[in-house]
Amino acid sequence: MNIRSVFSLIFITLSVALAVCGRVALQSKKAIGKPLGRMLYSLIPPVLGNLLIVSVSTKLPAVIGCYFYYIGIDFTVFFLLHYTLAYCNISWESHKLRGLVSFLLVIDVVQLAANIFLGHAFGMERIELSGRAYYRMVPYLPQNLHRMFVYAMLAASLTILLLKMLHSSRIYSRRYGVIFFSMLAVILWCTFYVVSRTPLDRSMIGYTAFGLLSFYFSLYYRPVKLLNRILLDISAELPDALFFFDDTGECNWVNNEGRQLLEIPGKDLSEVAPKLQPFFEGGDGGDNWTSTLEMNTTKGWKHYVLERKTIRDGRGYVDGSFLSVRDDTQAQLNLMQETYRAQHDDLTGLYTRPYLYERIQKKLAEPHDQPYCLVFANVRNFKLINDVFGVEFGDGVLKQIAATLRRFFPMDGVYGRLSGDTFGILIPRSQFDTEMMEKKLTNFTVSTGDMPYHVLIHMGVYEVTDPSLVVSVMFDRARIAASGLRNDFHTHVAWYDEKVRENMLWEQQISGDLENAILQRQIVPYLQPLVNDSGKVVGAEALVRWNHPEFGFLPPIKFIPIFEQNGMIAEVDRYMWRCACERLQEWKDNDLFISVNISPKDFYFMDVAEELKNLVKEFQIEPSRLRLEITESVMISDVENKLKLLAHLREAGFLVEMDDFGSGYSSLNMLKNMPIDLIKIDMVFLRNSDLDDKSNKILRHIISMSTDLNIVPLTEGVETQKQFSDLTLMGCKLFQGYFFAKPMSVGDFETQYVRAA
Ligand code: C2E
Ligand code: CA
Ligand code: CA
């Protein structure tokens, strides 16, 4: 086969290759696919041109081949520039140069085509090659125009690639380098053939080689090295310590963090294996595992998260493996701190309620041979402490209480703060000694500065007889037991038992019934006559009674304390006052008055003065006929305002009486300050049916002192003729007691005292 046939075959092969690759490129989904495909297709006409030139021996086809070749090359370099820009990720869609390049292309194509008529650019000469005629191109001066265009396009492409190469990171610059250098090689190769004028122009082989190379680099080249570089650079800087091992388990690479972790300087990896040993102990010895590891290191306590992975090839043979060690200490510390915060009360350091419940539940679930008891501790006067001394002081008090409570059962107690001023404790039943606890709580003081301050703590205790109950229900029981203590200042501990439970149920029922009872007039006032020193009935005290459909006739002691506790007393009193007013309106032809009771709690739930004024207005009665019984305990808090209020009531025309004088912590001093009209001397002084010497003296003094202060004295609980006459002699003006009459229904009272009058 002669050389011309060989080249013919080469050109045919190249054309086919370009056509196939061009098609593949155009169908590719990559952005580079289209420009690449066009560039490859544009190479086909010049290659075919060369095929014609080399294969024929007559002039005309050779001439046609030349036009294909030169005009084709114009398009090739034009599309090459497009491709280069796309390869370098440069968009020139709307750039001025784009128009200029297209314009130059058109000029050169037209100029070359014009050669057919003008013959100005090139001619043909006949030479011998392989024993046959061979026509080759003879360039004239204007042919250089064409060359300038081609070289300009190539130079532009080269420059773009060079700039891109210089201004990219080292790993990326290779990508551009490959194309740059192969393009440079093609240019040199072509130039050689242009200049040397060898009969067989092989420049298209260079172009095609370049095209196919670009095809590969644009679409298929996976820069493994580049990938490696990227991965290594990333792994080197990763915050996790990484250790890579080969198939024998030998360590062959460690990142910076790994070196720091094991404290290995330099590149020597011989120490990795022994130093890494403790980390491997965290795993299960297998190929792939994750685990955590806690360690005391020279840098303190550390918490690591470990991951081991073995990489295998398609057939299951080991390629290598790695271990990653993440220092998770800070996150772990944060978590622990957060958990601690969630579990412990900020102020007292005791467990929070949810966590206390959880701990108690766990403790009860553990096997234990002695029963537990659950203690609910309530600081009774805490609100007062906060109100009087301020919140900061109150916080200090709570801290001290928490600390003291903790000392009660140092060994086995589980402590928590349930709410503002209540605490919960779980201890073995045997450790709770009620008597001891009473003693401790009687003298329970917190010291603030040098002043010890007495704190009233009530404890409700529930013996855990049924550990399956939820903890909150157990605490409810302990709380119920404690609430039974009410305002008891002498008893501090109450155990939960069936009676407590029944009481609670009773309280619930009674409270639930109240509204209806008032509506249905099951609740009624009873009236107990009040008499003057000549034995004449001048008024009555209204005392509440409840005709309960289920429980029968209830005296106030059965329900008043409950309603005082839960605030419903205000409903009762409001109703009682209204009943009293109704009676007084009925008795308008009479001078009789009615005394009504006002509970200290009423002041919390209503505007007492407003309420009473409205009532007398509504019933159009003289306010002085409605007398108001108030106990000293009203004065326990907010004294200033209460004094004003009483004065206000008196100005409005009401008579204010102090009830149960002498029963509580009455101070005679109070008599002087309180704006009252009358005192009701408590029946404690008359307990022994005949007045003993001491009571006698006290009574005499109270009576004479109040008379001096212009306050009318009334004695309650007069049961005998002798008491009556003694008290009269002492100067007492008013009396109440079974000696005269027991409290009676309104009907009875009216027949005996109102209609009779
Ligand atoms: P209190 O206001 O001191 O009422 C006097 C209590 O002494 C009445 O008991 C009355 O029945 C009783 N009493 C009267 N004379 C004698 C006597 O000679 N000997 C003895 N041993 N007792 C006598 P009651 O009606 O059971 O009332 C008990 C308490 O219940 C009252 O004490 C009062 O604190 C409260 N209470 C009664 N009704 C009401 C009410 O409508 N509202 C409020 N807030 N409390 C009321
Ligand atoms: Ca009373
Ligand atoms: Ca009384």
mmCIF file of N, CA and C in Angstrom, residues 528-641:
data_model
loop_
_atom_site.group_PDB
_atom_site.id
_atom_site.type_symbol
_atom_site.label_atom_id
_atom_site.label_comp_id
_atom_site.label_asym_id
_atom_site.label_seq_id
_atom_site.Cartn_x
_atom_site.Cartn_y
_atom_site.Cartn_z
ATOM 1 N N GLN A 528 -79.014 34.102 117.568
ATOM 2 C CA GLN A 528 -78.872 33.951 119.022
ATOM 3 C C GLN A 528 -79.059 35.329 119.660
ATOM 4 N N PRO A 529 -80.002 35.393 120.556
ATOM 5 C CA PRO A 529 -80.315 36.684 121.167
ATOM 6 C C PRO A 529 -79.141 37.297 121.922
ATOM 7 N N LEU A 530 -79.090 38.612 121.882
ATOM 8 C CA LEU A 530 -78.117 39.370 122.670
ATOM 9 C C LEU A 530 -78.942 40.200 123.646
ATOM 10 N N VAL A 531 -78.550 40.155 124.916
ATOM 11 C CA VAL A 531 -79.391 40.842 125.910
ATOM 12 C C VAL A 531 -78.608 41.912 126.638
ATOM 13 N N ASN A 532 -79.331 42.898 127.175
ATOM 14 C CA ASN A 532 -78.650 43.944 127.927
ATOM 15 C C ASN A 532 -78.627 43.601 129.422
ATOM 16 N N ASP A 533 -78.109 44.501 130.231
ATOM 17 C CA ASP A 533 -77.894 44.169 131.654
ATOM 18 C C ASP A 533 -79.191 44.017 132.425
ATOM 19 N N SER A 534 -80.328 44.445 131.806
ATOM 20 C CA SER A 534 -81.583 44.178 132.500
ATOM 21 C C SER A 534 -82.277 42.935 131.955
ATOM 22 N N GLY A 535 -81.528 42.173 131.065
ATOM 23 C CA GLY A 535 -82.046 40.897 130.584
ATOM 24 C C GLY A 535 -82.939 41.028 129.375
ATOM 25 N N LYS A 536 -83.000 42.226 128.815
ATOM 26 C CA LYS A 536 -83.884 42.425 127.669
ATOM 27 C C LYS A 536 -83.134 42.134 126.362
ATOM 28 N N VAL A 537 -83.826 41.396 125.427
ATOM 29 C CA VAL A 537 -83.207 41.097 124.133
ATOM 30 C C VAL A 537 -83.172 42.358 123.289
ATOM 31 N N VAL A 538 -81.919 42.749 122.895
ATOM 32 C CA VAL A 538 -81.794 43.983 122.113
ATOM 33 C C VAL A 538 -81.340 43.704 120.679
ATOM 34 N N GLY A 539 -80.912 42.479 120.450
ATOM 35 C CA GLY A 539 -80.459 42.155 119.090
ATOM 36 C C GLY A 539 -80.129 40.677 119.008
ATOM 37 N N ALA A 540 -79.423 40.309 117.938
ATOM 38 C CA ALA A 540 -79.082 38.901 117.778
ATOM 39 C C ALA A 540 -77.810 38.768 116.959
ATOM 40 N N GLU A 541 -77.126 37.651 117.144
ATOM 41 C CA GLU A 541 -75.997 37.348 116.254
ATOM 42 C C GLU A 541 -76.474 36.323 115.240
ATOM 43 N N ALA A 542 -76.154 36.579 113.993
ATOM 44 C CA ALA A 542 -76.537 35.623 112.938
ATOM 45 C C ALA A 542 -75.445 34.573 112.835
ATOM 46 N N LEU A 543 -75.829 33.321 113.031
ATOM 47 C CA LEU A 543 -74.865 32.217 112.982
ATOM 48 C C LEU A 543 -75.333 31.230 111.910
ATOM 49 N N VAL A 544 -74.421 30.806 111.127
ATOM 50 C CA VAL A 544 -74.810 30.025 109.962
ATOM 51 C C VAL A 544 -75.098 28.563 110.319
ATOM 52 N N ARG A 545 -76.084 27.968 109.639
ATOM 53 C CA ARG A 545 -76.396 26.548 109.801
ATOM 54 C C ARG A 545 -76.645 25.967 108.415
ATOM 55 N N TRP A 546 -76.355 24.679 108.278
ATOM 56 C CA TRP A 546 -76.544 24.034 106.961
ATOM 57 C C TRP A 546 -77.407 22.799 107.151
ATOM 58 N N ASN A 547 -78.579 22.831 106.562
ATOM 59 C CA ASN A 547 -79.451 21.663 106.548
ATOM 60 C C ASN A 547 -79.097 20.811 105.347
ATOM 61 N N HIS A 548 -78.098 19.961 105.522
ATOM 62 C CA HIS A 548 -77.590 19.223 104.354
ATOM 63 C C HIS A 548 -78.489 18.015 104.081
ATOM 64 N N PRO A 549 -78.927 17.836 102.810
ATOM 65 C CA PRO A 549 -79.866 16.746 102.521
ATOM 66 C C PRO A 549 -79.258 15.363 102.817
ATOM 67 N N GLU A 550 -77.947 15.269 102.766
ATOM 68 C CA GLU A 550 -77.313 13.972 102.965
ATOM 69 C C GLU A 550 -76.727 13.831 104.372
ATOM 70 N N PHE A 551 -76.074 14.912 104.856
ATOM 71 C CA PHE A 551 -75.371 14.813 106.138
ATOM 72 C C PHE A 551 -76.164 15.386 107.310
ATOM 73 N N GLY A 552 -77.351 15.903 107.030
ATOM 74 C CA GLY A 552 -78.170 16.420 108.125
ATOM 75 C C GLY A 552 -77.796 17.830 108.526
ATOM 76 N N PHE A 553 -78.084 18.140 109.763
ATOM 77 C CA PHE A 553 -77.913 19.502 110.267
ATOM 78 C C PHE A 553 -76.448 19.757 110.636
ATOM 79 N N LEU A 554 -75.800 20.655 109.891
ATOM 80 C CA LEU A 554 -74.358 20.845 110.112
ATOM 81 C C LEU A 554 -74.084 22.142 110.861
ATOM 82 N N PRO A 555 -73.367 22.071 112.000
ATOM 83 C CA PRO A 555 -72.926 23.289 112.670
ATOM 84 C C PRO A 555 -71.751 23.898 111.895
ATOM 85 N N PRO A 556 -71.505 25.180 112.076
ATOM 86 C CA PRO A 556 -70.479 25.852 111.260
ATOM 87 C C PRO A 556 -69.081 25.242 111.388
ATOM 88 N N ILE A 557 -68.782 24.670 112.540
ATOM 89 C CA ILE A 557 -67.432 24.120 112.718
ATOM 90 C C ILE A 557 -67.118 23.058 111.667
ATOM 91 N N LYS A 558 -68.196 22.448 111.096
ATOM 92 C CA LYS A 558 -68.003 21.377 110.107
ATOM 93 C C LYS A 558 -67.595 21.919 108.735
ATOM 94 N N PHE A 559 -67.947 23.143 108.468
ATOM 95 C CA PHE A 559 -67.655 23.611 107.097
ATOM 96 C C PHE A 559 -66.957 24.964 107.020
ATOM 97 N N ILE A 560 -67.157 25.804 108.074
ATOM 98 C CA ILE A 560 -66.524 27.129 107.984
ATOM 99 C C ILE A 560 -64.997 27.032 107.809
ATOM 100 N N PRO A 561 -64.286 26.195 108.594
ATOM 101 C CA PRO A 561 -62.828 26.137 108.409
ATOM 102 C C PRO A 561 -62.436 25.714 106.989
ATOM 103 N N ILE A 562 -63.218 24.834 106.395
ATOM 104 C CA ILE A 562 -62.910 24.392 105.033
ATOM 105 C C ILE A 562 -63.048 25.553 104.052
ATOM 106 N N PHE A 563 -64.145 26.274 104.206
ATOM 107 C CA PHE A 563 -64.374 27.400 103.282
ATOM 108 C C PHE A 563 -63.407 28.546 103.540
ATOM 109 N N GLU A 564 -62.953 28.657 104.790
ATOM 110 C CA GLU A 564 -61.952 29.706 105.052
ATOM 111 C C GLU A 564 -60.668 29.344 104.334
ATOM 112 N N GLN A 565 -60.403 28.058 104.289
ATOM 113 C CA GLN A 565 -59.175 27.587 103.633
ATOM 114 C C GLN A 565 -59.242 27.837 102.136
ATOM 115 N N ASN A 566 -60.382 27.518 101.524
ATOM 116 C CA ASN A 566 -60.416 27.621 100.065
ATOM 117 C C ASN A 566 -61.059 28.913 99.534
ATOM 118 N N GLY A 567 -61.412 29.795 100.448
ATOM 119 C CA GLY A 567 -61.888 31.105 100.005
ATOM 120 C C GLY A 567 -63.386 31.178 99.770
ATOM 121 N N MET A 568 -64.078 30.031 99.851
ATOM 122 C CA MET A 568 -65.519 30.052 99.573
ATOM 123 C C MET A 568 -66.314 30.704 100.697
ATOM 124 N N ILE A 569 -65.630 30.994 101.800
ATOM 125 C CA ILE A 569 -66.298 31.635 102.929
ATOM 126 C C ILE A 569 -66.973 32.943 102.492
ATOM 127 N N ALA A 570 -66.354 33.606 101.509
ATOM 128 C CA ALA A 570 -66.909 34.877 101.055
ATOM 129 C C ALA A 570 -68.338 34.689 100.540
ATOM 130 N N GLU A 571 -68.573 33.559 99.865
ATOM 131 C CA GLU A 571 -69.923 33.283 99.358
ATOM 132 C C GLU A 571 -70.918 33.144 100.511
ATOM 133 N N VAL A 572 -70.455 32.393 101.533
ATOM 134 C CA VAL A 572 -71.327 32.171 102.685
ATOM 135 C C VAL A 572 -71.664 33.500 103.363
ATOM 136 N N ASP A 573 -70.616 34.278 103.603
ATOM 137 C CA ASP A 573 -70.832 35.522 104.355
ATOM 138 C C ASP A 573 -71.716 36.507 103.596
ATOM 139 N N ARG A 574 -71.424 36.632 102.310
ATOM 140 C CA ARG A 574 -72.216 37.546 101.495
ATOM 141 C C ARG A 574 -73.713 37.188 101.615
ATOM 142 N N TYR A 575 -73.933 35.901 101.553
ATOM 143 C CA TYR A 575 -75.313 35.404 101.641
ATOM 144 C C TYR A 575 -75.906 35.668 103.027
ATOM 145 N N MET A 576 -75.116 35.428 104.070
ATOM 146 C CA MET A 576 -75.582 35.634 105.442
ATOM 147 C C MET A 576 -75.915 37.106 105.695
ATOM 148 N N TRP A 577 -75.061 37.978 105.159
ATOM 149 C CA TRP A 577 -75.310 39.419 105.348
ATOM 150 C C TRP A 577 -76.627 39.815 104.693
ATOM 151 N N ARG A 578 -76.841 39.252 103.517
ATOM 152 C CA ARG A 578 -78.079 39.558 102.798
ATOM 153 C C ARG A 578 -79.293 39.090 103.610
ATOM 154 N N CYS A 579 -79.201 37.865 104.166
ATOM 155 C CA CYS A 579 -80.291 37.348 104.996
ATOM 156 C C CYS A 579 -80.549 38.275 106.179
ATOM 157 N N ALA A 580 -79.450 38.729 106.806
ATOM 158 C CA ALA A 580 -79.599 39.613 107.967
ATOM 159 C C ALA A 580 -80.322 40.897 107.561
ATOM 160 N N CYS A 581 -79.948 41.426 106.392
ATOM 161 C CA CYS A 581 -80.572 42.658 105.921
ATOM 162 C C CYS A 581 -82.062 42.448 105.634
ATOM 163 N N GLU A 582 -82.372 41.305 105.050
ATOM 164 C CA GLU A 582 -83.780 40.980 104.793
ATOM 165 C C GLU A 582 -84.583 41.046 106.088
ATOM 166 N N ARG A 583 -83.993 40.406 107.143
ATOM 167 C CA ARG A 583 -84.683 40.388 108.459
ATOM 168 C C ARG A 583 -84.851 41.804 108.983
ATOM 169 N N LEU A 584 -83.769 42.568 108.920
ATOM 170 C CA LEU A 584 -83.826 43.922 109.480
ATOM 171 C C LEU A 584 -84.866 44.765 108.747
ATOM 172 N N GLN A 585 -85.010 44.521 107.462
ATOM 173 C CA GLN A 585 -86.003 45.261 106.692
ATOM 174 C C GLN A 585 -87.413 44.885 107.182
ATOM 175 N N GLU A 586 -87.594 43.575 107.422
ATOM 176 C CA GLU A 586 -88.860 43.070 107.960
ATOM 177 C C GLU A 586 -89.206 43.728 109.297
ATOM 178 N N TRP A 587 -88.141 43.878 110.121
ATOM 179 C CA TRP A 587 -88.358 44.351 111.498
ATOM 180 C C TRP A 587 -88.266 45.871 111.589
ATOM 181 N N LYS A 588 -88.663 46.575 110.554
ATOM 182 C CA LYS A 588 -88.317 48.002 110.563
ATOM 183 C C LYS A 588 -88.996 48.793 111.684
ATOM 184 N N ASP A 589 -90.068 48.195 112.234
ATOM 185 C CA ASP A 589 -90.722 48.918 113.334
ATOM 186 C C ASP A 589 -90.038 48.650 114.663
ATOM 187 N N ASN A 590 -88.939 47.985 114.602
ATOM 188 C CA ASN A 590 -88.247 47.497 115.786
ATOM 189 C C ASN A 590 -86.855 48.080 115.887
ATOM 190 N N ASP A 591 -86.302 48.135 117.106
ATOM 191 C CA ASP A 591 -84.930 48.643 117.248
ATOM 192 C C ASP A 591 -83.891 47.536 117.191
ATOM 193 N N LEU A 592 -84.358 46.286 117.059
ATOM 194 C CA LEU A 592 -83.433 45.154 117.141
ATOM 195 C C LEU A 592 -82.325 45.264 116.096
ATOM 196 N N PHE A 593 -81.137 44.888 116.486
ATOM 197 C CA PHE A 593 -80.018 44.868 115.525
ATOM 198 C C PHE A 593 -79.577 43.430 115.300
ATOM 199 N N ILE A 594 -78.805 43.233 114.237
ATOM 200 C CA ILE A 594 -78.211 41.912 113.997
ATOM 201 C C ILE A 594 -76.709 42.076 113.799
ATOM 202 N N SER A 595 -75.970 41.215 114.512
ATOM 203 C CA SER A 595 -74.513 41.180 114.301
ATOM 204 C C SER A 595 -74.189 40.074 113.313
ATOM 205 N N VAL A 596 -73.388 40.430 112.312
ATOM 206 C CA VAL A 596 -72.962 39.386 111.362
ATOM 207 C C VAL A 596 -71.454 39.182 111.483
ATOM 208 N N ASN A 597 -71.042 37.985 111.137
ATOM 209 C CA ASN A 597 -69.614 37.668 111.208
ATOM 210 C C ASN A 597 -68.913 37.997 109.891
ATOM 211 N N ILE A 598 -67.736 38.543 110.033
ATOM 212 C CA ILE A 598 -66.921 38.814 108.835
ATOM 213 C C ILE A 598 -65.606 38.043 108.987
ATOM 214 N N SER A 599 -65.371 37.167 108.064
ATOM 215 C CA SER A 599 -64.131 36.374 108.129
ATOM 216 C C SER A 599 -62.946 37.193 107.624
ATOM 217 N N PRO A 600 -61.794 36.991 108.224
ATOM 218 C CA PRO A 600 -60.607 37.715 107.727
ATOM 219 C C PRO A 600 -60.374 37.443 106.243
ATOM 220 N N LYS A 601 -60.787 36.279 105.791
ATOM 221 C CA LYS A 601 -60.560 35.934 104.377
ATOM 222 C C LYS A 601 -61.445 36.751 103.435
ATOM 223 N N ASP A 602 -62.594 37.222 103.953
ATOM 224 C CA ASP A 602 -63.495 38.005 103.104
ATOM 225 C C ASP A 602 -62.772 39.173 102.434
ATOM 226 N N PHE A 603 -61.816 39.733 103.162
ATOM 227 C CA PHE A 603 -61.135 40.913 102.642
ATOM 228 C C PHE A 603 -60.322 40.607 101.397
ATOM 229 N N TYR A 604 -59.908 39.326 101.259
ATOM 230 C CA TYR A 604 -59.150 38.946 100.066
ATOM 231 C C TYR A 604 -60.044 38.829 98.843
ATOM 232 N N PHE A 605 -61.284 38.469 99.094
ATOM 233 C CA PHE A 605 -62.132 38.098 97.959
ATOM 234 C C PHE A 605 -63.174 39.132 97.558
ATOM 235 N N MET A 606 -63.326 40.138 98.359
ATOM 236 C CA MET A 606 -64.287 41.169 97.933
ATOM 237 C C MET A 606 -63.980 42.494 98.616
ATOM 238 N N ASP A 607 -64.611 43.506 98.111
ATOM 239 C CA ASP A 607 -64.512 44.821 98.723
ATOM 240 C C ASP A 607 -65.618 44.875 99.785
ATOM 241 N N VAL A 608 -65.230 44.517 101.016
ATOM 242 C CA VAL A 608 -66.213 44.342 102.087
ATOM 243 C C VAL A 608 -67.057 45.609 102.288
ATOM 244 N N ALA A 609 -66.390 46.766 102.313
ATOM 245 C CA ALA A 609 -67.100 48.012 102.601
ATOM 246 C C ALA A 609 -68.144 48.293 101.519
ATOM 247 N N GLU A 610 -67.699 48.139 100.260
ATOM 248 C CA GLU A 610 -68.587 48.376 99.135
ATOM 249 C C GLU A 610 -69.824 47.478 99.237
ATOM 250 N N GLU A 611 -69.558 46.221 99.494
ATOM 251 C CA GLU A 611 -70.589 45.199 99.566
ATOM 252 C C GLU A 611 -71.637 45.564 100.618
ATOM 253 N N LEU A 612 -71.146 45.937 101.791
ATOM 254 C CA LEU A 612 -72.067 46.222 102.896
ATOM 255 C C LEU A 612 -72.868 47.504 102.637
ATOM 256 N N LYS A 613 -72.207 48.492 102.126
ATOM 257 C CA LYS A 613 -72.899 49.756 101.858
ATOM 258 C C LYS A 613 -74.021 49.549 100.851
ATOM 259 N N ASN A 614 -73.698 48.735 99.819
ATOM 260 C CA ASN A 614 -74.729 48.456 98.814
ATOM 261 C C ASN A 614 -75.927 47.747 99.420
ATOM 262 N N LEU A 615 -75.612 46.814 100.333
ATOM 263 C CA LEU A 615 -76.697 46.050 100.948
ATOM 264 C C LEU A 615 -77.650 46.949 101.731
ATOM 265 N N VAL A 616 -77.107 47.794 102.605
ATOM 266 C CA VAL A 616 -78.008 48.633 103.420
ATOM 267 C C VAL A 616 -78.794 49.597 102.545
ATOM 268 N N LYS A 617 -78.148 49.980 101.451
ATOM 269 C CA LYS A 617 -78.853 50.863 100.535
ATOM 270 C C LYS A 617 -80.023 50.115 99.895
ATOM 271 N N GLU A 618 -79.726 48.927 99.420
ATOM 272 C CA GLU A 618 -80.733 48.123 98.742
ATOM 273 C C GLU A 618 -81.933 47.852 99.654
ATOM 274 N N PHE A 619 -81.645 47.523 100.916
ATOM 275 C CA PHE A 619 -82.734 47.177 101.842
ATOM 276 C C PHE A 619 -83.238 48.363 102.651
ATOM 277 N N GLN A 620 -82.619 49.477 102.402
ATOM 278 C CA GLN A 620 -83.021 50.727 103.067
ATOM 279 C C GLN A 620 -83.096 50.576 104.577
ATOM 280 N N ILE A 621 -81.964 50.149 105.118
ATOM 281 C CA ILE A 621 -81.936 50.019 106.583
ATOM 282 C C ILE A 621 -80.839 50.890 107.146
ATOM 283 N N GLU A 622 -80.989 51.226 108.386
ATOM 284 C CA GLU A 622 -79.981 51.996 109.108
ATOM 285 C C GLU A 622 -78.709 51.164 109.223
ATOM 286 N N PRO A 623 -77.565 51.646 108.789
ATOM 287 C CA PRO A 623 -76.345 50.839 108.914
ATOM 288 C C PRO A 623 -76.054 50.441 110.371
ATOM 289 N N SER A 624 -76.453 51.266 111.308
ATOM 290 C CA SER A 624 -76.105 50.961 112.706
ATOM 291 C C SER A 624 -76.821 49.709 113.215
ATOM 292 N N ARG A 625 -77.867 49.279 112.476
ATOM 293 C CA ARG A 625 -78.567 48.072 112.913
ATOM 294 C C ARG A 625 -77.880 46.805 112.406
ATOM 295 N N LEU A 626 -76.934 46.983 111.491
ATOM 296 C CA LEU A 626 -76.151 45.840 111.033
ATOM 297 C C LEU A 626 -74.774 45.952 111.684
ATOM 298 N N ARG A 627 -74.544 45.102 112.664
ATOM 299 C CA ARG A 627 -73.267 45.194 113.366
ATOM 300 C C ARG A 627 -72.275 44.203 112.775
ATOM 301 N N LEU A 628 -71.030 44.586 112.780
ATOM 302 C CA LEU A 628 -70.030 43.776 112.079
ATOM 303 C C LEU A 628 -69.049 43.166 113.067
ATOM 304 N N GLU A 629 -68.971 41.845 113.096
ATOM 305 C CA GLU A 629 -68.038 41.166 113.999
ATOM 306 C C GLU A 629 -66.766 40.810 113.246
ATOM 307 N N ILE A 630 -65.718 41.367 113.765
ATOM 308 C CA ILE A 630 -64.432 41.126 113.099
ATOM 309 C C ILE A 630 -63.463 40.572 114.140
ATOM 310 N N THR A 631 -62.687 39.566 113.799
ATOM 311 C CA THR A 631 -61.735 39.030 114.794
ATOM 312 C C THR A 631 -60.405 39.757 114.703
ATOM 313 N N GLU A 632 -59.668 39.639 115.764
ATOM 314 C CA GLU A 632 -58.365 40.325 115.792
ATOM 315 C C GLU A 632 -57.455 39.874 114.665
ATOM 316 N N SER A 633 -57.623 38.622 114.271
ATOM 317 C CA SER A 633 -56.693 38.084 113.274
ATOM 318 C C SER A 633 -56.728 38.881 111.966
ATOM 319 N N VAL A 634 -57.788 39.651 111.774
ATOM 320 C CA VAL A 634 -57.830 40.549 110.614
ATOM 321 C C VAL A 634 -56.608 41.451 110.613
ATOM 322 N N MET A 635 -56.151 41.762 111.812
ATOM 323 C CA MET A 635 -55.078 42.742 111.933
ATOM 324 C C MET A 635 -53.683 42.141 111.735
ATOM 325 N N ILE A 636 -53.629 40.854 111.422
ATOM 326 C CA ILE A 636 -52.310 40.224 111.280
ATOM 327 C C ILE A 636 -51.511 40.842 110.147
ATOM 328 N N SER A 637 -52.178 41.121 109.043
ATOM 329 C CA SER A 637 -51.412 41.699 107.936
ATOM 330 C C SER A 637 -52.072 42.985 107.458
ATOM 331 N N ASP A 638 -51.265 43.800 106.823
ATOM 332 C CA ASP A 638 -51.766 45.002 106.179
ATOM 333 C C ASP A 638 -52.535 45.899 107.166
ATOM 334 N N VAL A 639 -51.955 46.091 108.343
ATOM 335 C CA VAL A 639 -52.649 46.765 109.442
ATOM 336 C C VAL A 639 -53.143 48.163 109.055
ATOM 337 N N GLU A 640 -52.250 48.920 108.435
ATOM 338 C CA GLU A 640 -52.590 50.300 108.074
ATOM 339 C C GLU A 640 -53.928 50.390 107.333
ATOM 340 N N ASN A 641 -53.986 49.594 106.243
ATOM 341 C CA ASN A 641 -55.179 49.641 105.407
ATOM 342 C C ASN A 641 -56.422 49.162 106.149
#
